[in-house]
CSV table of C-alpha atoms in Angstrom, one decimal:
chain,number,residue,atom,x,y,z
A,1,UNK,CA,0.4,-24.0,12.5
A,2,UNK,CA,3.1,-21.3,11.7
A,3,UNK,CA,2.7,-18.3,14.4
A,4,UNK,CA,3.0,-15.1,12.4
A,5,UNK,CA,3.3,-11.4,13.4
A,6,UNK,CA,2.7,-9.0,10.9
A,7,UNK,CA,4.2,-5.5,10.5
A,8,UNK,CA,2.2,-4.8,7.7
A,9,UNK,CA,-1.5,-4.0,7.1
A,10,UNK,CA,-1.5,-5.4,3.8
A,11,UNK,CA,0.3,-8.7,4.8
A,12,UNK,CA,-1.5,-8.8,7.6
A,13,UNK,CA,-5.0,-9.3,5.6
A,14,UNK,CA,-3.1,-11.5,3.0
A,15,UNK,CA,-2.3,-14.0,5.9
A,16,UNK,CA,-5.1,-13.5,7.9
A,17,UNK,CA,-7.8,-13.7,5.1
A,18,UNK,CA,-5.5,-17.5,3.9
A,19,UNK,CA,-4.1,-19.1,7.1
A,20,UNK,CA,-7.0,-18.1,9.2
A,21,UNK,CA,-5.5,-18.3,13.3
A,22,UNK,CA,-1.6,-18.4,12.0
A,23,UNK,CA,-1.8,-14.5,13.5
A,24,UNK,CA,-0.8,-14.0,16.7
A,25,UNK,CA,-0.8,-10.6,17.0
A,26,UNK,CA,-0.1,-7.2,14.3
A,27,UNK,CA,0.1,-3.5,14.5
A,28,UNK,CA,-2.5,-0.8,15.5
A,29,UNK,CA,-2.8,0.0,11.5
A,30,UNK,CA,-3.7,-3.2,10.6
A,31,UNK,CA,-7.8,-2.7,10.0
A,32,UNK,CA,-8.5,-5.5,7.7
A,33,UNK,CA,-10.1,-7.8,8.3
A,34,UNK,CA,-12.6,-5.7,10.3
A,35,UNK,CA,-13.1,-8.4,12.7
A,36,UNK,CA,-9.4,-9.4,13.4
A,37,UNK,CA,-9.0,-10.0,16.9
A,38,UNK,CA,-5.2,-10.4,18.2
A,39,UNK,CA,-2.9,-8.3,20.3
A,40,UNK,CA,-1.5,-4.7,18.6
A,41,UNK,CA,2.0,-4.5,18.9
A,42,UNK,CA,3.1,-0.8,17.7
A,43,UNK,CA,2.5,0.6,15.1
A,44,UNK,CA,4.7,-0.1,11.4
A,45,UNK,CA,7.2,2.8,12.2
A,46,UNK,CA,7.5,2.4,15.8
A,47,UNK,CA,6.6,-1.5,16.6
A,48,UNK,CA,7.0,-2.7,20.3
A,49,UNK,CA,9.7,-5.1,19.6
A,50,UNK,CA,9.7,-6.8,23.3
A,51,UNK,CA,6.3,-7.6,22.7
A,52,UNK,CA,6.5,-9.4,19.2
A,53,UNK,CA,9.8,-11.1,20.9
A,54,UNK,CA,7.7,-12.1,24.1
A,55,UNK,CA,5.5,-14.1,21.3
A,56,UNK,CA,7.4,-16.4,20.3
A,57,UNK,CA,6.6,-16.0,16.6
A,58,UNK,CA,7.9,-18.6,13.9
A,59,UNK,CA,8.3,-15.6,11.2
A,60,UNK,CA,7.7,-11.8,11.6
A,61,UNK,CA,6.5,-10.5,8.4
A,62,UNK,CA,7.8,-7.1,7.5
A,63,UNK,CA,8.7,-4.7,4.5
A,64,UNK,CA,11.2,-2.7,3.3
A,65,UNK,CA,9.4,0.3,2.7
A,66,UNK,CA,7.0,0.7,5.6
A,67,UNK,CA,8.9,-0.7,8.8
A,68,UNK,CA,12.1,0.5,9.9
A,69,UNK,CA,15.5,-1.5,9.3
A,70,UNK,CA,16.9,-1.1,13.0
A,71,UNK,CA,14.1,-2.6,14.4
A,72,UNK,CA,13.9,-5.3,11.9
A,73,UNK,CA,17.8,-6.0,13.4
A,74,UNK,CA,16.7,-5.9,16.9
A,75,UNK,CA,14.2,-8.6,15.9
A,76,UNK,CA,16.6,-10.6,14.2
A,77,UNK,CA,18.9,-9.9,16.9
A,78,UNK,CA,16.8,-11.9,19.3
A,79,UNK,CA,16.4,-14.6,17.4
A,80,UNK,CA,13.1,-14.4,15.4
A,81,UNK,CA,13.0,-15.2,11.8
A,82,UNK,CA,12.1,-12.0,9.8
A,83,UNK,CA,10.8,-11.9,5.8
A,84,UNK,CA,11.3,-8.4,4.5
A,85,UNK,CA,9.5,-8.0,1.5
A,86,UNK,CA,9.9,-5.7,-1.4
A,87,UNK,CA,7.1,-4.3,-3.7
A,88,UNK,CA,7.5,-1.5,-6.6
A,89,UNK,CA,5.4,-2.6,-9.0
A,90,UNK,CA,2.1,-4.9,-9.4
A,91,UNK,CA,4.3,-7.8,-10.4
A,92,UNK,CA,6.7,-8.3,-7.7
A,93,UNK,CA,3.5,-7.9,-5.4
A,94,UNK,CA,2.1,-10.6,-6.2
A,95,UNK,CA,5.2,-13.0,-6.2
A,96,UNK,CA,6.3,-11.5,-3.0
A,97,UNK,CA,2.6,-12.7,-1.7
A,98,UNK,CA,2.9,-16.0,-3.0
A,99,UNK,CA,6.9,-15.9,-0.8
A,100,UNK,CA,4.7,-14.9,2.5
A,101,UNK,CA,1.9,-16.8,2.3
A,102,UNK,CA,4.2,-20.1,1.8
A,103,UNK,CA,6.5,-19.0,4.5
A,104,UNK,CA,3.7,-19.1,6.7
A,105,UNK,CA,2.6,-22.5,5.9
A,106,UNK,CA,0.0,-21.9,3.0
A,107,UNK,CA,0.7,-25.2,0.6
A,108,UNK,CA,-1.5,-24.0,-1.7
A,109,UNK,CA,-2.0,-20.5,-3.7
A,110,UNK,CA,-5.2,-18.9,-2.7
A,111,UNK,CA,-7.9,-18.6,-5.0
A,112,UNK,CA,-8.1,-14.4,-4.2
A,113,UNK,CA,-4.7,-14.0,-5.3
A,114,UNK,CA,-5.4,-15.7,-8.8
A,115,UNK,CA,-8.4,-13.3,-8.8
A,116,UNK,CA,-6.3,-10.8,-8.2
A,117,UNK,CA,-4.2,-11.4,-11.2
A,118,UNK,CA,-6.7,-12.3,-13.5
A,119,UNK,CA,-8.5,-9.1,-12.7
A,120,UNK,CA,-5.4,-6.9,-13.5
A,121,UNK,CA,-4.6,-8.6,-16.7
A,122,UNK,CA,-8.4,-7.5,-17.9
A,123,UNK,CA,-7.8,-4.1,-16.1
A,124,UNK,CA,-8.5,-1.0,-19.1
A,125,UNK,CA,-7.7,2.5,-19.0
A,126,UNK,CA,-9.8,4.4,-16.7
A,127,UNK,CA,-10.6,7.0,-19.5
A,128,UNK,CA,-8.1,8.5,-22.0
A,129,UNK,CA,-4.8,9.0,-21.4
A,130,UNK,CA,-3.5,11.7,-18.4
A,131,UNK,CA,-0.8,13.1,-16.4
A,132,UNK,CA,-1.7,13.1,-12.8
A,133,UNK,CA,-0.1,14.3,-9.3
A,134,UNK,CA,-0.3,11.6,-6.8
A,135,UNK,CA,0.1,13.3,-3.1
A,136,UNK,CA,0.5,11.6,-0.2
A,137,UNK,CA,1.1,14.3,2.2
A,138,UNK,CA,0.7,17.9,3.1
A,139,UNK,CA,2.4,20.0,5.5
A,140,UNK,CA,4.2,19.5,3.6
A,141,UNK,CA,3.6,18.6,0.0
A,142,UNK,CA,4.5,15.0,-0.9
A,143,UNK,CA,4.0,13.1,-4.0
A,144,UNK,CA,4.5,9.8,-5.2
A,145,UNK,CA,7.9,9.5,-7.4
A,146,UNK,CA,9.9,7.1,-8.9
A,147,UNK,CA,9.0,3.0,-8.6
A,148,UNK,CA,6.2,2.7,-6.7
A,149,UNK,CA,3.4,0.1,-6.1
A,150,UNK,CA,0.7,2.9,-6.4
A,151,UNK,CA,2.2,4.5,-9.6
A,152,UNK,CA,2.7,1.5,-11.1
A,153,UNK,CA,-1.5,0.5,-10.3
A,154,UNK,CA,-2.8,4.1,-12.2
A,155,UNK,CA,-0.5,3.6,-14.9
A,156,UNK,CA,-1.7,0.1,-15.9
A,157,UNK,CA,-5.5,2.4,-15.6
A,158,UNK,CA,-4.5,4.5,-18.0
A,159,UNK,CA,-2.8,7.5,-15.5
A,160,UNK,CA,1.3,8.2,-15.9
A,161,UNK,CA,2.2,10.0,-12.7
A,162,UNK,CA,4.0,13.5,-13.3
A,163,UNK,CA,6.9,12.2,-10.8
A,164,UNK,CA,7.9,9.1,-12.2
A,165,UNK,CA,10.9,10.3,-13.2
A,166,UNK,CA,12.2,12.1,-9.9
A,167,UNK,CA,15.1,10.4,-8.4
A,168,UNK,CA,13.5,10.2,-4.8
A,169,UNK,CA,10.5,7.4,-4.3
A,170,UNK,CA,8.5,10.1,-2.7
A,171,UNK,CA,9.7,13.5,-2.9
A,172,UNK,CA,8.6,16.8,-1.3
A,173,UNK,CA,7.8,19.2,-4.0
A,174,UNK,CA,6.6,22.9,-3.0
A,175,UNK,CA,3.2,23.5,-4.2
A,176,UNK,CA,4.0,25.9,-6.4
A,177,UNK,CA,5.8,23.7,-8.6
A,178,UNK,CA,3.3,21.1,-8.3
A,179,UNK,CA,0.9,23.4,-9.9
A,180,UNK,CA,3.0,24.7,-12.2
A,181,UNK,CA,3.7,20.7,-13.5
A,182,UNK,CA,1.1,21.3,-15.8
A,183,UNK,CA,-0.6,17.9,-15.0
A,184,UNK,CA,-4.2,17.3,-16.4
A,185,UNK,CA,-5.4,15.2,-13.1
A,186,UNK,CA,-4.4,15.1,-9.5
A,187,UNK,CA,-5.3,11.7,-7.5
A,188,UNK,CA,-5.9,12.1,-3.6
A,189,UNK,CA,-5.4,8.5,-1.8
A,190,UNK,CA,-7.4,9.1,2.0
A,191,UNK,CA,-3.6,7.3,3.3
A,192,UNK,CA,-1.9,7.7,4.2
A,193,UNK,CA,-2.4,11.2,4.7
A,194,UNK,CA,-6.3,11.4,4.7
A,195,UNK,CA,-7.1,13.9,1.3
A,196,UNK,CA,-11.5,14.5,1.3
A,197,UNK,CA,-13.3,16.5,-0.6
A,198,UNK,CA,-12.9,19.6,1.9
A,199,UNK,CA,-9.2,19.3,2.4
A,200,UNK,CA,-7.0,18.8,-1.0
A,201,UNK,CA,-8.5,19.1,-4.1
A,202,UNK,CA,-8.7,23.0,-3.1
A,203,UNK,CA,-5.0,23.5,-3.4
A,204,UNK,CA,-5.3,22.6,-7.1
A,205,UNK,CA,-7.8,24.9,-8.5
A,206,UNK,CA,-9.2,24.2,-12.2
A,207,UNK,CA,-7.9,20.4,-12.2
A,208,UNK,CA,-10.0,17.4,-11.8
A,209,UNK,CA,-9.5,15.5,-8.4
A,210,UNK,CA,-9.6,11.9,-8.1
A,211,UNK,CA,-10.5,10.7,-4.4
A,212,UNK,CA,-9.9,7.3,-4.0
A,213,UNK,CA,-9.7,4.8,-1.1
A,214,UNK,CA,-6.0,4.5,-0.1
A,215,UNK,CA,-6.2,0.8,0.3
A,216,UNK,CA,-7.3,-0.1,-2.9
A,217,UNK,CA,-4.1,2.4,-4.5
A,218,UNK,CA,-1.5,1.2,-2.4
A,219,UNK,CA,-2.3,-2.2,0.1
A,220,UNK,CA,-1.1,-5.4,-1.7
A,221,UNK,CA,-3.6,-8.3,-0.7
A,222,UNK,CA,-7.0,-9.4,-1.4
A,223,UNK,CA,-7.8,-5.7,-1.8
A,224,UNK,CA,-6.5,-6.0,-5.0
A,225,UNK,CA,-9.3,-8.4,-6.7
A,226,UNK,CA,-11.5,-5.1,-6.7
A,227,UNK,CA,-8.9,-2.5,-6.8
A,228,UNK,CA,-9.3,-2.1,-11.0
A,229,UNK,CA,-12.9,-1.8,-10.5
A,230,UNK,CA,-13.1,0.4,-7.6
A,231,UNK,CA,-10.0,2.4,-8.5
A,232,UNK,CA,-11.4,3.1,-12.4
A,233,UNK,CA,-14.3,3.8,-11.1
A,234,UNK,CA,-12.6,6.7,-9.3
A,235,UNK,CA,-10.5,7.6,-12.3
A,236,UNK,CA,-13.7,8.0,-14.2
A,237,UNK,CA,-15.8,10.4,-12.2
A,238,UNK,CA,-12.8,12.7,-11.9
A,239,UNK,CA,-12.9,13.5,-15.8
A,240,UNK,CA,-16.7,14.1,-16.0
């Protein structure tokens, strides 16, 4: 069997949940599935790379976005075979799953990932049509912008983000001007900055908030069989 090391949570569930026992160990992030049980090795920003390299891993699965490129070289450096992928939209997500789970031996495409598909092709608008404001952070103000996996999800619901147009992928914007955006909706992921109902929707008085569970907005894996469902259901209550 392939020995994997994932750098990413999402990837880390896709293989886990497939190619049960390829892992060998993942980072401290990595919460699904709830009852995973291999080493931690870092986190995705700051991964212990003499500990993945003292594995022995067949293929380190990594991504673009989330883990850093020197220490992707410093794995590569010692002679480990690393997959970077790359995911913008819901599309390349699932061809880039298909690329990692058959990297790591999977002969076969999983059922979940067909589910997943087959439940985005029926996905509907979540409601009529709105603008929203997509933070990620505060402290300060971040927002989803241009290309992104998550923007590219509430779309296909029914939700253009205000930001798709900015030049960066997640730009800091001042509060002030996301206010003044004149959006009719503003969506609060709980990652990776963790928006509640207490600490967020506060800082945008007279607009709906949408709370919704970060992993189902932006983790590419089995997650996304019930992401339309969970994620409309979201969308919904917010415009009530």
């Amino acid at each position: 069997m392939t020995r994997v090391v994932s750098l990413v949570p999402s990837l880390t569930e896709a293989v886990a949940v497939t190619a049960p026992g390829a892992l060998v160990a993942c980072t401290e992030w990595c919460t699904h599935p709830a009852a995973l049980d291999v080493p931690r090795v870092g986190g995705t920003k700051n991964p212990a790379v003499a500990a993945v390299v003292a594995l022995r891993p067949d293929l380190v699965v990594a991504n673009e976005e989330e883990n850093r490129p020197a220490d992707l070289a410093a794995l590569r450096a010692a002679g480990l075979d690393v997959l970077v992928t790359e995911i913008r939209d819901l599309d390349q997500a699932l061809t880039e799953l298909d690329r990692v789970l058959r990297a790591c031996g999977v002969r076969s495409r999983p059922r979940w990932l067909d589910d997943a598909e087959a439940a985005w092709s029926a996905a509907a608008p979540a409601g009529p049509p709105r603008t929203a404001v997509v933070p990620v952070w505060r402290r300060p103000w971040m927002v989803l912008g241009r290309d992104t996996f998550a923007g590219d999800l509430l779309a296909r619901l029914g939700v253009a983000n205000a930001y798709a147009g900015h030049a960066e992928r997640y730009p800091r914007v001042p509060l002030e001007e996301l206010r003044a955006r004149g959006a009719d909706l503003v969506v609060l992921p709980d990652e990776p900055y963790r928006f509640t109902a207490d600490d967020g929707p506060e800082a945008f008085p007279g607009v709906p908030a949408a709370l919704v569970d970060g992993r189902y907005l932006t983790w590419y894996g089995p997650s996304l069989v019930r992401a339309p469902e969970v994620l409309g259901r979201a969308l919904r209550a917010a415009s009530r």
